[in-house]
Amino acid sequence: MSSKTTILTGLRVNNDLHIGNYLGALLPMIDLAKEHADDYQINLFVPDLHSFTTPIDHSRLQDAIFDTVSNYIALGLPIDHENVHVYRQSFIPAHSELALILSNFTGFGEMFRMTQFKEKGRSIVAQHQNTNIEPSDTHEVEDQSDTTIRKTEENGSVGLFNYPILMAADILLYNARYVPVGDDQTQHLEFTRDIAERINNKFEQELFVLPESVKHQHEFFGKDQGLRVRDLADPTKKMSKSDDTGKGVIFLSDNPEVARKKIMSATTDSYEDVQYDFDKRPGVSNLLDLYTLFGGSQHEFLGQVQYGPLKSAVADKIAAFLGEHQQMRSTVKQATVESHLQHSEQLMNQIANRHLYDVQRAIGLRR
Ligand code: TYM
């Protein structure tokens, strides 16, 4: 089984999954698994250790993990196929050890250039320079440390800074060649290739399979429109779990009527007809992309003078999809999820530990 080419992806559980996650990562993975599970090893996992890169409600984490895996199943992942694996990252300790090893071969500057850290943790450096605290009594120590924890979570932790290293470990541990992800993860995938190549060269052996370049990933999955689904209210930015208002985001758990309203009030532009121009007309292009990705043909609307019919058509498609999905989701049982997780985790621990051992030997940790 492990001699098969591995296809792997993971989705964080910080917030409910949205249609950007679905179209960017889940749909390519699940479509492929449905048709080609005989030919590949398919790993769809929950990167639970990545949950803390942004602040979360820790008491909800277990429910969120269960919910995410239930979504995988409800969306049609052929979970009973012997080549399909669902697992939690933290149940396979080799991920963490490999991440620690990789971190020693990663330059500080290399991590610092990662745009996700730059965006989310922009103020951390300024913060760091300004928090040279010298507490004078115990009471003050407690207060200061509470504030520091809060500020660290809000502005960017070391976990956020080096999370691409853990992501690289997630991929390299299983020698994954194909990794369906959205556009925002491109840089992380490239970093994964770089570090794999660097270590292979240093130890003069094929310790890691290099995941394919992003261009080849796109060719392989053939679904690149979904790679950057935009926020409906502000189409200059991507649809994101961390949007506080949720107005521009369609969650898989949204009531179909609520989703319909979000689409009907999507921001477009003041041009006079429907045209596709990804950069100049982000709102309407996003709607056209969504229509195509949910099975429609955008040619029906190109050149029309009103945006209303396009919005209604997108709303119909998405409301129907959500209704169907939520119906399937309600049939997934906790016991099913739990037994599949445990089964896969046992198997993945064997595969991961075998590979980790090769790495440990190559770098001198084992004889
Ligand atoms: P995360 O949890 O932020 O997002 C999960 C997946 O959804 C994609 N995505 C989008 N695609 C299109 N349009 C959007 N608006 C949009 N928003 C999100 C993301 O690109 C991603 O593919 N680091 C990863 C999780 C991870 C991982 C891995 C992925 C950890 N280890 C190993 C692949 C392989 C992340 O934070 O994704």
Coordinates of C-alpha atoms and ligand atoms in Angstrom, one line a residue:
M1 CA 0.0 0.0 0.0
S2 CA 2.7 2.5 0.9
S3 CA 4.3 1.9 -2.5
K4 CA 1.3 3.8 -4.1
T5 CA 1.6 7.4 -4.9
T6 CA 0.3 9.4 -2.0
I7 CA -2.2 12.3 -2.3
L8 CA -2.6 14.2 1.0
T9 CA -4.3 17.3 2.4
G10 CA -5.6 18.7 5.7
L11 CA -7.9 21.4 6.8
R12 CA -7.6 23.2 10.1
V13 CA -10.6 23.1 12.4
N14 CA -10.5 26.7 13.8
N15 CA -13.8 27.6 12.5
D16 CA -16.5 25.9 10.4
L17 CA -15.4 24.9 6.9
H18 CA -16.5 27.2 4.2
I19 CA -17.1 26.9 0.5
G20 CA -13.5 28.2 -0.2
N21 CA -12.1 25.3 1.8
Y22 CA -14.5 22.9 0.0
L23 CA -13.6 24.1 -3.5
G24 CA -9.9 24.7 -3.0
A25 CA -9.0 21.5 -1.2
L26 CA -11.8 19.1 -0.4
L27 CA -13.5 18.8 -3.8
P28 CA -10.4 18.0 -5.8
M29 CA -9.4 15.4 -3.1
I30 CA -12.8 13.8 -2.8
D31 CA -13.4 13.7 -6.6
L32 CA -10.1 12.0 -7.1
A33 CA -10.7 9.6 -4.3
K34 CA -14.1 8.6 -5.7
E35 CA -12.7 7.7 -9.0
H36 CA -9.1 6.6 -8.4
A37 CA -8.9 5.3 -4.8
D38 CA -7.6 1.9 -6.2
D39 CA -4.6 3.6 -7.7
Y40 CA -3.4 5.9 -4.9
Q41 CA -2.9 6.2 -1.1
I42 CA -5.3 9.0 -0.1
N43 CA -4.7 10.8 3.2
L44 CA -7.3 13.4 4.3
F45 CA -6.3 14.4 7.8
V46 CA -7.1 16.9 10.6
P47 CA -4.1 19.0 11.4
D48 CA -5.2 19.4 15.0
L49 CA -1.9 20.7 16.2
H50 CA -2.3 23.6 13.8
S51 CA -5.4 24.7 15.6
F52 CA -3.6 27.0 17.9
T53 CA -1.9 29.3 15.3
T54 CA -4.9 31.7 15.9
P55 CA -6.9 32.0 19.1
I56 CA -9.6 29.3 19.5
D57 CA -12.2 28.1 22.0
H58 CA -10.2 25.1 23.3
S59 CA -13.3 23.6 24.9
R60 CA -14.8 23.2 21.5
L61 CA -11.8 21.6 19.8
Q62 CA -13.0 18.0 20.1
D63 CA -16.4 18.8 18.7
A64 CA -14.8 20.7 15.9
I65 CA -12.6 17.8 14.9
F66 CA -15.5 15.4 14.9
D67 CA -17.5 17.9 12.8
T68 CA -14.7 18.3 10.3
V69 CA -14.3 14.6 9.7
S70 CA -18.1 14.2 9.5
N71 CA -18.0 16.8 6.7
Y72 CA -15.3 14.8 4.8
I73 CA -17.6 11.8 5.0
A74 CA -20.8 13.6 4.1
L75 CA -19.1 15.2 1.1
G76 CA -18.5 11.8 -0.3
L77 CA -15.1 10.7 0.7
P78 CA -15.1 6.9 0.1
I79 CA -14.2 6.2 3.7
D80 CA -14.5 2.4 3.5
H81 CA -12.0 2.1 0.8
E82 CA -8.8 0.4 2.0
N83 CA -6.6 3.1 0.4
V84 CA -8.4 6.1 2.0
H85 CA -7.2 7.3 5.4
V86 CA -8.6 9.9 7.8
Y87 CA -6.5 10.7 10.9
R88 CA -5.7 13.3 13.5
Q89 CA -2.2 14.7 13.3
S90 CA -1.6 14.7 17.0
F91 CA -2.4 11.0 17.2
I92 CA 0.8 10.3 15.1
P93 CA 3.6 11.8 17.2
A94 CA 6.1 11.3 14.3
H95 CA 4.6 14.6 12.7
S96 CA 5.9 16.6 15.7
E97 CA 9.3 14.9 15.8
L98 CA 9.9 15.4 12.1
A99 CA 8.8 19.0 12.4
L100 CA 11.4 19.6 15.1
I101 CA 14.1 17.9 12.9
L102 CA 13.1 20.0 9.9
S103 CA 13.2 23.2 11.9
N104 CA 16.9 22.8 12.3
F105 CA 17.4 22.8 8.6
T106 CA 15.2 25.9 8.1
G107 CA 16.5 29.4 8.0
F108 CA 14.9 32.1 10.1
G109 CA 14.8 34.4 7.1
E110 CA 13.0 31.7 5.1
M111 CA 10.2 31.5 7.6
F112 CA 10.1 35.3 8.0
R113 CA 9.3 35.7 4.3
M114 CA 6.1 33.6 4.5
T115 CA 3.3 35.9 3.6
Q116 CA 0.8 34.3 6.0
F117 CA 2.9 35.1 9.0
K118 CA 3.5 38.6 7.6
E119 CA -0.2 39.1 7.3
K120 CA -1.4 37.6 10.5
G121 CA 1.5 38.5 12.7
R122 CA 2.5 41.8 11.3
S123 CA 2.7 43.6 14.6
I124 CA 4.5 40.8 16.5
V125 CA 8.0 42.3 15.9
A126 CA 6.9 45.7 17.0
Q127 CA 5.2 44.2 20.0
H128 CA 8.3 42.2 20.9
Q129 CA 10.4 45.3 20.8
N130 CA 8.0 47.1 23.1
T131 CA 7.4 44.4 25.7
N132 CA 10.6 44.5 27.6
I133 CA 8.8 43.9 30.9
E134 CA 10.5 44.1 34.3
P135 CA 7.8 43.2 36.8
S136 CA 8.3 44.4 40.4
D137 CA 6.0 42.1 42.3
T138 CA 4.2 38.8 41.9
H139 CA 0.8 40.4 41.4
E140 CA 2.2 42.4 38.5
V141 CA 3.8 39.2 37.0
E142 CA 0.4 37.5 36.8
D143 CA -1.2 40.5 35.2
Q144 CA 1.6 41.0 32.7
S145 CA 1.7 37.4 31.7
D146 CA -2.1 37.3 31.1
T147 CA -1.7 40.3 28.9
T148 CA 1.3 38.7 27.1
I149 CA -0.6 35.5 26.4
R150 CA -3.5 37.4 25.0
K151 CA -1.3 39.7 22.9
T152 CA 0.8 36.8 21.7
E153 CA -2.4 34.9 20.6
E154 CA -3.8 38.0 18.8
N155 CA -0.6 39.1 17.2
G156 CA 1.2 35.9 16.3
S157 CA 2.9 33.2 18.3
V158 CA 6.1 31.2 17.5
G159 CA 3.6 28.5 16.5
L160 CA 2.2 30.7 13.8
F161 CA 5.6 31.7 12.7
N162 CA 6.9 28.2 12.2
Y163 CA 3.7 26.4 11.2
P164 CA 4.9 25.9 7.6
I165 CA 7.5 23.6 9.1
L166 CA 4.9 21.4 10.7
M167 CA 2.9 21.5 7.4
A168 CA 6.1 20.3 5.6
A169 CA 6.4 17.4 8.0
D170 CA 2.8 16.5 7.5
I171 CA 3.5 16.1 3.8
L172 CA 7.0 14.7 3.8
L173 CA 6.3 12.0 6.4
Y174 CA 4.1 10.2 3.9
N175 CA 6.1 11.1 0.8
A176 CA 3.0 12.7 -0.6
R177 CA 3.4 13.7 -4.3
Y178 CA 0.1 15.6 -4.8
V179 CA -1.3 18.0 -2.2
P180 CA -4.6 19.8 -3.2
V181 CA -4.6 23.2 -1.5
G182 CA -5.8 26.7 -2.2
D183 CA -3.7 29.5 -3.5
D184 CA -2.9 30.8 0.0
Q185 CA -0.8 27.6 0.6
T186 CA 1.3 27.9 -2.5
Q187 CA 4.3 29.3 -0.7
H188 CA 4.1 26.6 1.9
L189 CA 4.2 23.9 -0.7
E190 CA 7.2 25.5 -2.3
F191 CA 8.9 25.6 1.0
T192 CA 8.2 21.9 1.5
R193 CA 9.9 21.1 -1.8
D194 CA 12.9 23.3 -0.9
I195 CA 13.5 21.7 2.5
A196 CA 13.0 18.2 1.1
E197 CA 15.5 18.8 -1.6
R198 CA 18.0 20.5 0.8
I199 CA 17.9 17.5 3.2
N200 CA 18.1 14.9 0.3
N201 CA 21.2 16.7 -1.0
K202 CA 22.9 17.1 2.3
F203 CA 22.5 13.4 3.3
E204 CA 23.0 12.2 -0.3
Q205 CA 19.9 10.0 -0.4
E206 CA 16.2 10.1 -1.4
L207 CA 15.0 10.6 2.1
F208 CA 11.9 12.5 1.0
V209 CA 9.8 12.5 -2.1
L210 CA 9.4 16.0 -3.4
P211 CA 5.8 17.1 -3.7
E212 CA 5.1 18.2 -7.3
S213 CA 5.4 21.9 -8.2
V214 CA 2.3 24.0 -7.8
K215 CA 2.0 24.1 -11.6
H216 CA 1.9 20.3 -11.8
Q217 CA -0.5 20.1 -8.9
H218 CA -2.9 22.3 -10.9
E219 CA -2.5 20.2 -14.0
F220 CA -3.0 17.0 -12.0
F221 CA -6.2 18.1 -10.3
G222 CA -7.5 20.2 -13.2
K223 CA -9.6 22.3 -11.0
D224 CA -7.8 25.6 -10.5
Q225 CA -10.7 28.1 -10.6
G226 CA -11.5 27.2 -7.0
L227 CA -8.0 28.0 -5.7
R228 CA -8.9 31.5 -4.5
V229 CA -12.6 31.9 -3.7
R230 CA -13.2 35.5 -2.7
D231 CA -15.1 37.0 0.1
L232 CA -18.6 38.0 -1.1
A233 CA -18.8 41.2 0.8
D234 CA -15.2 42.3 0.0
P235 CA -14.1 40.5 -3.1
T236 CA -10.6 42.1 -2.9
K237 CA -9.8 39.5 -0.2
K238 CA -10.1 35.8 -0.1
M239 CA -12.9 34.0 1.7
S240 CA -11.5 33.2 5.1
K241 CA -12.5 31.5 8.3
S242 CA -11.2 34.4 10.3
D243 CA -13.6 36.9 8.9
D244 CA -15.4 38.2 12.0
T245 CA -18.7 39.2 10.5
G246 CA -19.2 36.0 8.4
K247 CA -21.1 38.2 5.9
G248 CA -18.9 37.4 3.0
V249 CA -18.3 33.8 3.9
I250 CA -20.6 30.8 3.2
F251 CA -20.0 28.1 5.7
L252 CA -21.0 24.5 5.0
S253 CA -23.2 24.8 8.1
D254 CA -25.0 27.9 6.9
N255 CA -28.8 27.6 6.6
P256 CA -29.4 27.6 2.8
E257 CA -31.6 30.6 3.1
V258 CA -29.0 32.6 5.0
A259 CA -26.5 31.6 2.3
R260 CA -28.9 32.8 -0.4
K261 CA -29.1 36.2 1.2
K262 CA -25.3 36.5 1.5
I263 CA -25.1 35.8 -2.2
M264 CA -27.9 38.2 -3.2
S265 CA -26.1 41.0 -1.4
A266 CA -22.7 40.1 -2.7
T267 CA -20.6 43.2 -3.7
T268 CA -20.1 43.5 -7.5
D269 CA -19.2 46.7 -9.3
S270 CA -20.7 49.6 -11.2
Y271 CA -20.0 48.4 -14.8
E272 CA -23.0 47.8 -17.0
D273 CA -22.8 44.2 -17.9
V274 CA -21.6 40.8 -16.7
Q275 CA -18.0 40.2 -17.8
Y276 CA -15.2 38.0 -16.4
D277 CA -12.1 39.9 -15.4
F278 CA -10.5 38.3 -12.3
D279 CA -8.4 41.4 -11.4
K280 CA -10.5 44.3 -12.4
R281 CA -13.9 43.0 -11.6
P282 CA -13.3 40.6 -8.7
G283 CA -16.9 40.5 -7.4
V284 CA -18.7 39.4 -10.6
S285 CA -15.8 37.2 -11.6
N286 CA -16.0 35.4 -8.2
L287 CA -19.7 34.8 -8.8
L288 CA -19.1 33.5 -12.3
D289 CA -16.4 31.1 -10.9
L290 CA -18.7 29.9 -8.2
Y291 CA -21.4 29.2 -10.7
T292 CA -19.0 27.1 -12.8
L293 CA -17.6 25.3 -9.8
F294 CA -21.1 24.3 -8.7
G295 CA -21.9 22.9 -12.1
G296 CA -23.2 25.8 -14.1
S297 CA -22.0 27.3 -17.3
Q298 CA -21.0 31.0 -17.0
H299 CA -21.7 31.6 -20.7
E300 CA -25.4 31.8 -19.8
F301 CA -24.7 35.1 -18.1
L302 CA -21.8 36.8 -19.9
G303 CA -22.9 40.0 -21.5
Q304 CA -26.2 40.3 -19.6
V305 CA -27.0 43.8 -18.4
Q306 CA -28.2 42.9 -14.9
Y307 CA -26.3 41.1 -12.1
G308 CA -29.5 39.9 -10.4
P309 CA -30.1 36.8 -12.5
L310 CA -26.5 35.7 -12.1
K311 CA -26.8 36.1 -8.3
S312 CA -30.0 34.2 -8.2
A313 CA -28.6 31.4 -10.2
V314 CA -25.5 31.1 -8.0
A315 CA -27.7 31.3 -4.9
D316 CA -29.9 28.4 -6.2
K317 CA -26.9 26.2 -6.9
I318 CA -25.3 26.9 -3.5
A319 CA -28.5 26.6 -1.5
A320 CA -29.2 23.3 -3.2
F321 CA -25.7 22.1 -2.5
L322 CA -25.9 23.1 1.2
G323 CA -29.3 21.5 1.7
E324 CA -28.1 18.2 0.3
H325 CA -24.8 18.3 2.2
Q326 CA -26.5 19.1 5.5
Q327 CA -28.9 16.2 5.0
M328 CA -26.0 13.8 4.4
R329 CA -24.0 15.4 7.3
S330 CA -26.9 14.6 9.7
T331 CA -26.6 10.9 9.0
V332 CA -22.9 10.6 9.9
K333 CA -22.6 8.9 13.3
Q334 CA -19.9 9.7 15.9
A335 CA -19.1 6.0 16.3
T336 CA -18.4 5.7 12.5
V337 CA -16.0 8.7 12.7
E338 CA -14.2 7.4 15.8
S339 CA -13.7 3.9 14.4
H340 CA -12.3 5.1 11.1
L341 CA -10.0 7.5 12.8
Q342 CA -8.6 4.8 15.1
H343 CA -8.2 2.4 12.3
S344 CA -6.3 4.9 10.1
E345 CA -4.2 6.2 13.0
Q346 CA -2.9 2.7 13.8
L347 CA -1.9 2.2 10.2
M348 CA -0.4 5.7 9.7
N349 CA 1.7 5.3 12.9
Q350 CA 3.3 2.3 11.3
I351 CA 4.0 4.1 8.0
A352 CA 5.1 7.3 9.7
N353 CA 7.4 5.7 12.2
R354 CA 9.1 3.6 9.6
H355 CA 9.9 6.7 7.6
L356 CA 10.9 8.7 10.7
Y357 CA 13.4 6.0 11.5
D358 CA 15.1 6.3 8.1
V359 CA 15.4 10.1 8.8
Q360 CA 16.7 9.5 12.3
R361 CA 19.3 7.1 11.0
A362 CA 20.4 9.4 8.2
I363 CA 21.0 12.4 10.5
G364 CA 22.8 10.3 13.1
L365 CA 20.1 9.9 15.8
R366 CA 20.0 6.1 15.3
R367 CA 22.7 3.6 14.4
Ligands
TYM1 P1 -6.6 26.0 6.1 O1 -7.2 25.2 7.2 O2 -6.4 27.5 6.3 O3 -7.4 25.8 4.8 C1 -7.8 24.6 4.3 C2 -7.7 24.5 2.8 O4 -8.6 25.4 2.2 C3 -8.0 26.2 1.3 N1 -8.7 27.5 1.3 C4 -9.1 28.1 0.2 N2 -9.2 27.7 -1.1 C5 -9.8 28.5 -2.0 N3 -10.3 29.7 -1.7 C6 -10.3 30.1 -0.4 N4 -10.9 31.3 -0.1 C7 -9.7 29.3 0.6 N5 -9.5 29.5 1.9 C8 -8.9 28.4 2.3 C9 -6.6 26.3 1.8 O5 -5.7 26.7 0.8 C10 -6.3 24.9 2.3 O6 -6.0 24.1 1.2 N6 -1.7 24.9 6.5 C11 -3.0 24.5 6.0 C12 -3.5 23.2 6.7 C13 -2.4 22.1 6.6 C14 -2.1 21.3 5.4 C15 -1.1 20.4 5.8 C16 -2.6 21.3 4.1 C17 -1.7 21.7 7.6 N7 -0.9 20.6 7.2 C18 -0.5 19.5 4.9 C19 -2.0 20.4 3.2 C20 -1.0 19.6 3.6 C21 -4.1 25.5 6.4 O7 -3.9 26.3 7.2 O8 -5.2 25.4 5.6

